[in-house]
GROMACS .gro file of C-alpha atoms in nm:
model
  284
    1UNK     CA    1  -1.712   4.347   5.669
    2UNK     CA    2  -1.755   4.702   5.551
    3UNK     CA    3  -1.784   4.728   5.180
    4UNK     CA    4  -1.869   5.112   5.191
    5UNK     CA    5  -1.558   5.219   5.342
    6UNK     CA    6  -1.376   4.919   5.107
    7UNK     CA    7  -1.517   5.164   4.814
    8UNK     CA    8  -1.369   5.472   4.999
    9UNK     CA    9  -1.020   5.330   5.040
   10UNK     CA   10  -1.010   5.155   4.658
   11UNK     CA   11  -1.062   5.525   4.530
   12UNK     CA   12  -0.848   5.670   4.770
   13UNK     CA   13  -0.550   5.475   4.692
   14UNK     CA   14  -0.608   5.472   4.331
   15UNK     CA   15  -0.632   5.885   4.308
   16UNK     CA   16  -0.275   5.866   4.443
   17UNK     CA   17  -0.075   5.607   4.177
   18UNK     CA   18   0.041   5.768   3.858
   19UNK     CA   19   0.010   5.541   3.521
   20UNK     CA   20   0.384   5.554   3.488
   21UNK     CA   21   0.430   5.414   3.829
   22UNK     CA   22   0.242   5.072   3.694
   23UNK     CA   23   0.385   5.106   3.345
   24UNK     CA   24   0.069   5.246   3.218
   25UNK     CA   25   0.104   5.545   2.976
   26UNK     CA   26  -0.029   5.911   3.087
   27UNK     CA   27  -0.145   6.034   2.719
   28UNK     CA   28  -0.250   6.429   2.647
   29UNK     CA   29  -0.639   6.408   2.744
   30UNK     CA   30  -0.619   6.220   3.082
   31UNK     CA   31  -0.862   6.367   3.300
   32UNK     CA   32  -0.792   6.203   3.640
   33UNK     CA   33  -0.413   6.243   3.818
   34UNK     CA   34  -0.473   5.865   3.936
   35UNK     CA   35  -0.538   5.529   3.744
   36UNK     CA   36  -0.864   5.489   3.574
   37UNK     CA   37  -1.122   5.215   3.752
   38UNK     CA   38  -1.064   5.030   3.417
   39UNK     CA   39  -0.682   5.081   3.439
   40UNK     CA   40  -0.739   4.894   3.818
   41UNK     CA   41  -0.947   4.647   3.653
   42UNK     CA   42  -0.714   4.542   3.413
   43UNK     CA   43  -0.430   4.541   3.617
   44UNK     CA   44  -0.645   4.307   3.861
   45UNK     CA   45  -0.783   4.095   3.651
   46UNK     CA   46  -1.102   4.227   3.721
   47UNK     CA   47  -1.418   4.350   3.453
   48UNK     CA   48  -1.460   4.684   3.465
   49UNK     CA   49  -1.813   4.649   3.612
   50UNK     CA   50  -1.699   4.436   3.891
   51UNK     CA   51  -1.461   4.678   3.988
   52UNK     CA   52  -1.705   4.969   4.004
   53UNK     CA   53  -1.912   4.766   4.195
   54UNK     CA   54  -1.680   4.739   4.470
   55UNK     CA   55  -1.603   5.160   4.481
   56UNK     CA   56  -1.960   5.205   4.516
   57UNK     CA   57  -1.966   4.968   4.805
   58UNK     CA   58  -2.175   4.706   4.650
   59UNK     CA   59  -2.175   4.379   4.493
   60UNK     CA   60  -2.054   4.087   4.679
   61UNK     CA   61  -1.787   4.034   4.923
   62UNK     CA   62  -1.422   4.003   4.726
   63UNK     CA   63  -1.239   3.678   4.730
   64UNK     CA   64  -0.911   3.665   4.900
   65UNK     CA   65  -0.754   3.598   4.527
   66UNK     CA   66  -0.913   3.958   4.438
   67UNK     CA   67  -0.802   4.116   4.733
   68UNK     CA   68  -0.421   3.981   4.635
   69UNK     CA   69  -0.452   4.125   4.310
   70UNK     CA   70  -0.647   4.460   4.382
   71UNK     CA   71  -0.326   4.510   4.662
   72UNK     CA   72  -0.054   4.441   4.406
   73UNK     CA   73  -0.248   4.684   4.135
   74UNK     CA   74  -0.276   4.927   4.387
   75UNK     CA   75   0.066   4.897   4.517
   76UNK     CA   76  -0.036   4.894   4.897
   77UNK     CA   77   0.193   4.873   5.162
   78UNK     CA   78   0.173   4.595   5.386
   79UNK     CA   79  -0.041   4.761   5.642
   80UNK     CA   80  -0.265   4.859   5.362
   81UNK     CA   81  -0.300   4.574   5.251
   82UNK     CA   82  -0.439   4.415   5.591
   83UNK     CA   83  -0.682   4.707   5.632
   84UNK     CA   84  -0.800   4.629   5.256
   85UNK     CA   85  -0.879   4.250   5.417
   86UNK     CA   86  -1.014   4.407   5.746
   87UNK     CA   87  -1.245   4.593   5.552
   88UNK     CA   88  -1.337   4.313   5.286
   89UNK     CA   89  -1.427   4.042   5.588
   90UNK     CA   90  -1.130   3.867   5.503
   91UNK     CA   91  -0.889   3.648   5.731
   92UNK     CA   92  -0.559   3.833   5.667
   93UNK     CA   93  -0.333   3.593   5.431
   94UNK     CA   94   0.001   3.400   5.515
   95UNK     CA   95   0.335   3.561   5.482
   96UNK     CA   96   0.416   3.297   5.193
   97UNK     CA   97   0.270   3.127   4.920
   98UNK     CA   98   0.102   3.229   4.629
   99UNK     CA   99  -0.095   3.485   4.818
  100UNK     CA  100   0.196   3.679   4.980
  101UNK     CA  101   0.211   4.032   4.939
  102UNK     CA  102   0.483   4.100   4.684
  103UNK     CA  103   0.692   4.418   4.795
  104UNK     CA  104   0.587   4.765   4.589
  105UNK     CA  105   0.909   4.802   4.504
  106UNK     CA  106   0.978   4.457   4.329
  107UNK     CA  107   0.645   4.583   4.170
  108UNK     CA  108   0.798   4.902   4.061
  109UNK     CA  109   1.096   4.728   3.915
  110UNK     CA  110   0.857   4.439   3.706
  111UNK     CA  111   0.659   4.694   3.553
  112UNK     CA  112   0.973   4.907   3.378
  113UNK     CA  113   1.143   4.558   3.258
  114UNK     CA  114   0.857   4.549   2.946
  115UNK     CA  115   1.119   4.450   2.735
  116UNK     CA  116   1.223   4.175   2.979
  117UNK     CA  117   1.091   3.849   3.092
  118UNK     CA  118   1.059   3.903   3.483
  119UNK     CA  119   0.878   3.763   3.774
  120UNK     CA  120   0.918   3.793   4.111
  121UNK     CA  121   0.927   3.474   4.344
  122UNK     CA  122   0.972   3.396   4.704
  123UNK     CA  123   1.270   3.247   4.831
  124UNK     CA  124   1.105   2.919   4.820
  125UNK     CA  125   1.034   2.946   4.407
  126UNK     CA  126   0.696   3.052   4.451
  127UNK     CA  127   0.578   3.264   4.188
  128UNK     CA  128   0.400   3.546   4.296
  129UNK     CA  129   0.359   3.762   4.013
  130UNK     CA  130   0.522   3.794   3.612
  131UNK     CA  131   0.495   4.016   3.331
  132UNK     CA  132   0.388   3.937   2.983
  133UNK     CA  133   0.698   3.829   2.858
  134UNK     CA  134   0.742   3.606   3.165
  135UNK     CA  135   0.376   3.458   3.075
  136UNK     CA  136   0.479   3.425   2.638
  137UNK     CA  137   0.844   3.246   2.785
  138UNK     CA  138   0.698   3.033   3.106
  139UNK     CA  139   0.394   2.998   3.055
  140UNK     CA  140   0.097   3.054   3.304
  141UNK     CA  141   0.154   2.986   3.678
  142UNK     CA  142  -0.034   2.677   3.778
  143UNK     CA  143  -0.329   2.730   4.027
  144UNK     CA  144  -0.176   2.532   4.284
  145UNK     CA  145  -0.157   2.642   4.644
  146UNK     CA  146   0.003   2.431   4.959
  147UNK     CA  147   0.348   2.262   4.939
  148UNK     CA  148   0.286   2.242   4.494
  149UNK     CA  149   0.275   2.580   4.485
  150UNK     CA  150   0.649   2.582   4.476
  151UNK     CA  151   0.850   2.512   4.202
  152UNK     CA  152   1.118   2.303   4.379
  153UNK     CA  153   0.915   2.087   4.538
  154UNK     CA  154   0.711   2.003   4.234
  155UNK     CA  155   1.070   1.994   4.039
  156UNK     CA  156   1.131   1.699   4.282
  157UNK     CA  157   0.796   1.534   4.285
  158UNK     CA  158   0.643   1.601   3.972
  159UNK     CA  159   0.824   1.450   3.645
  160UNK     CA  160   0.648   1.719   3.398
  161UNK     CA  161   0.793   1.990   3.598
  162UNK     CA  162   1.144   1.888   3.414
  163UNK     CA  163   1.016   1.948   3.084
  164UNK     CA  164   1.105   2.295   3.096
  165UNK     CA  165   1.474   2.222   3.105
  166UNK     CA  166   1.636   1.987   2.839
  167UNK     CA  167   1.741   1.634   3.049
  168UNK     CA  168   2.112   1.662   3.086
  169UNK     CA  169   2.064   1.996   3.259
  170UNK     CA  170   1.857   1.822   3.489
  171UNK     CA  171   2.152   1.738   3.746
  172UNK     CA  172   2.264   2.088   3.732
  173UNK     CA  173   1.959   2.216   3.810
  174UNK     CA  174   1.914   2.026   4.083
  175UNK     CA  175   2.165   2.074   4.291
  176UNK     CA  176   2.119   2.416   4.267
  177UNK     CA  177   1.793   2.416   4.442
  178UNK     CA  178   1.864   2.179   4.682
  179UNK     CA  179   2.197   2.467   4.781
  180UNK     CA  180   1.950   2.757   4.757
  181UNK     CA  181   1.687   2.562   4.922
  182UNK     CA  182   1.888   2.465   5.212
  183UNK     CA  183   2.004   2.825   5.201
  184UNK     CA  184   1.675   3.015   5.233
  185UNK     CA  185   1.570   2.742   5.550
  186UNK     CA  186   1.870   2.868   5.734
  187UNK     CA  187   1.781   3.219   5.696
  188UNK     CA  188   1.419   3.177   5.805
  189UNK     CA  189   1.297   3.116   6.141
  190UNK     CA  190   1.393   2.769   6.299
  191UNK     CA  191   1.013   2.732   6.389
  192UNK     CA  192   0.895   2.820   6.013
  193UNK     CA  193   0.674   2.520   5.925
  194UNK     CA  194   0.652   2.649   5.581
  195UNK     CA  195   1.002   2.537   5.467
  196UNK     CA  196   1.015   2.269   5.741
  197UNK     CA  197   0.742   2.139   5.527
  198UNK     CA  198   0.866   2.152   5.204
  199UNK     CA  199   1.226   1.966   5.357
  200UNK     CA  200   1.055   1.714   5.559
  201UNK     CA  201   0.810   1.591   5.235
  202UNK     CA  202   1.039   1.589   4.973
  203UNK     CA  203   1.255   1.412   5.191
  204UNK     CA  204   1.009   1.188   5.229
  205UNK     CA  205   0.960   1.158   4.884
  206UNK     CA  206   1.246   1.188   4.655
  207UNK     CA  207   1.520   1.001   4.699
  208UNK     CA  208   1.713   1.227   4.475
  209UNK     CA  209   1.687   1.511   4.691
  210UNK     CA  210   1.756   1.322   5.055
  211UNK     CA  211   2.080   1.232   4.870
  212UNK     CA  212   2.142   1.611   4.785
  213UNK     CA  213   2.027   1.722   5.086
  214UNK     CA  214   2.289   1.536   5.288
  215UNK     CA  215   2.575   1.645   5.068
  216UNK     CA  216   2.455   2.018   5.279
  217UNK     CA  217   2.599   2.233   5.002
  218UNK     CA  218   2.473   2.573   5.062
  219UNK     CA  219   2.437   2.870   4.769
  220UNK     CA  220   2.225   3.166   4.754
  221UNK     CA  221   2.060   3.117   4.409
  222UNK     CA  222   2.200   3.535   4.204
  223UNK     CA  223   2.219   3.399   3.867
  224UNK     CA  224   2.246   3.109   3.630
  225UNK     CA  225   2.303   3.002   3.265
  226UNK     CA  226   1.948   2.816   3.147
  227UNK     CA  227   1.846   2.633   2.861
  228UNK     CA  228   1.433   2.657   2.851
  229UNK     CA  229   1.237   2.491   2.593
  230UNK     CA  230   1.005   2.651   2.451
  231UNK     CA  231   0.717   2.480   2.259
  232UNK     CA  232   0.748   2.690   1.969
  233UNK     CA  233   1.084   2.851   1.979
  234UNK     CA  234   1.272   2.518   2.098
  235UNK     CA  235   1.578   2.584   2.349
  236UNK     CA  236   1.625   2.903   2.435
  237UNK     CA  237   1.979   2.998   2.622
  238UNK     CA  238   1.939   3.296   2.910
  239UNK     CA  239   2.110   3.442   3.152
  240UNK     CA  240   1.883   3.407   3.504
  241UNK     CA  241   1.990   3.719   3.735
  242UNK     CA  242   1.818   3.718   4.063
  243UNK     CA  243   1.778   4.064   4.259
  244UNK     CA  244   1.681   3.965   4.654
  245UNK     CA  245   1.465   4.163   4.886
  246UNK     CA  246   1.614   4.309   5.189
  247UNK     CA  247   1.552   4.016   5.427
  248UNK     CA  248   1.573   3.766   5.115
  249UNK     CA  249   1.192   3.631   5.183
  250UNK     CA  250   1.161   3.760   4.778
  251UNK     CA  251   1.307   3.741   4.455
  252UNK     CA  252   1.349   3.956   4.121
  253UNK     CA  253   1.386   3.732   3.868
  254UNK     CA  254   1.510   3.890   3.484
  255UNK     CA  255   1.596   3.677   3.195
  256UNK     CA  256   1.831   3.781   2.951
  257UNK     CA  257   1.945   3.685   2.635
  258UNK     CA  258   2.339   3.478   2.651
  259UNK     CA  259   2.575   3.660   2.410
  260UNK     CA  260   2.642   3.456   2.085
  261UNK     CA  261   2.349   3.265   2.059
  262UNK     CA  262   2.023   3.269   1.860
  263UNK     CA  263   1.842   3.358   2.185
  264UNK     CA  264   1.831   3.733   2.157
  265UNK     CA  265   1.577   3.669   1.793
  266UNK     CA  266   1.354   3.423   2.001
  267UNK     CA  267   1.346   3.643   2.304
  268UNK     CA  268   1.212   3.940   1.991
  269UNK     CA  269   1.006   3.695   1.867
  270UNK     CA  270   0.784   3.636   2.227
  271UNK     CA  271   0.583   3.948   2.190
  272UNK     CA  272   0.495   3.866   1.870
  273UNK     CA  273   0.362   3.453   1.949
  274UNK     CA  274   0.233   3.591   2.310
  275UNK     CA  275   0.097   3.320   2.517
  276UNK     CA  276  -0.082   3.123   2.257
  277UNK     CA  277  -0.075   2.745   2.323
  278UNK     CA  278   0.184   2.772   2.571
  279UNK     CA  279   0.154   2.470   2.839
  280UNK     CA  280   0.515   2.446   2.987
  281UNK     CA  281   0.567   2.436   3.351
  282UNK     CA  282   0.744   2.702   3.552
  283UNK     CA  283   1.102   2.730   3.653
  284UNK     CA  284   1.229   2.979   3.943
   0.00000   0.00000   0.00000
């Protein structure tokens, strides 16, 4: 663990990010070219003070949760990101889950959809990161990590996890994860315990999916027509297009409004309720 040289490289790769590359905006009086230590802060999560704390080299030694979210604030590449755990004392984090290092791109593309719902998910329907329409429409991610971390797997194991989607979409949706599912195995490594996991337990448990899984329909998941309640704007119709990283381990998800319905008002109406009371469940 080095915390001193941890300071060094947090300044050092803030000085170098615009706002306008994280969607922040520059204003007449700015003093610094970079992002503010509050600016990284709230983009992490962080108090200010805490975040000071770890420029100067002090404090205590990051969690690996912190260290996620100072390398997505700071957009670091993937080797930056290591060196940021290197430095911090960390054990470097798995390629997948909740903790895997969304691409700075995918990044870049969230923070300009602001008047979007958006997240970005891996190709297992892990949700890595969403903006704050994402958060007012879907609610918080749940703090789950292991095999519930994934929305498909706890679409198939937990009953609440429907309650997003109204019950006689419930076939529809499905089969389409079982297709994309059986989709993004294929395209991983044979030896990938990750989605060998995921298969071999809801196989296990969910009779539902062993019979979908044998029916071996395969479909990359680009888009879909989706009815989500929400708790205070009721069902809400939108159009789910999917933008895939180059090797397809990650998602862009962007929900739009379906033409003809009431769904472009309640999507306007999101900023203003924000993520009061919200308590839904997440779809991918």
């Amino acid at each position: 663990m080095n915390l001193a040289d941890l300071g060094v490289f947090l300044r050092t790769r803030r000085d170098r990010i615009r706002p306008s590359d994280v969607g922040l905006p520059t204003g007449p009086r700015r003093r610094v070219p970079g992002l503010r230590r509050d600016e990284v802060a709230q983009l992490a999560g962080a108090s200010v003070d805490y975040y000071i704390e770890l420029e100067r080299g002090s404090g205590a030694q990051p969690s690996e949760q912190m260290l996620a979210a100072l390398a997505r604030a700071l957009r670091l590449t993937s080797d930056e990101r290591d060196h940021l755990y290197r430095l911090a004392g960390r054990p470097l984090p798995p390629t997948a889950g909740p903790a895997a290092h969304v691409h700075p791109g995918m990044l870049d593309l969230l923070d300009r959809l602001t008047g979007t719902p958006a997240r970005v998910i891996t190709d297992l329907h892990v949700t890595l990161v969403q903006n704050r329409l994402a958060l007012a429409l879907l609610g918080p991610v749940p703090a789950a990590t292991g095999l519930p971390a994934s929305f498909v797997y706890r679409w198939f194991t937990d009953p609440a996890a429907r309650e997003i989607y109204p019950a006689e979409d419930h076939e529809h949706q499905s089969g389409t994860f079982v297709a994309d599912l059986r989709a993004a195995v294929a395209r991983r490594d044979h030896n990938d315990r990750e989605a060998a996991a995921i298969v071999e337990e809801l196989l296990r448990r969910s009779a539902e999916f062993a019979v979908l899984w044998e029916r071996y329909e395969v479909a990359v998941r680009r888009g879909d027509r989706k009815r989500i309640l929400h708790p205070v704007l009721g069902p809400v119709d939108v159009n789910c297009l999917n933008l895939l990283s180059e090797d397809g381990r990650q998602r862009l998800l962007w929900f739009s409004p379906v033409a003809g319905t009431d769904a472009v008002d309640k999507l306007d109406l999101l900023s203003v309720i924000g993520t009061q009371d919200l308590a839904v469940d997440q779809p991918s």
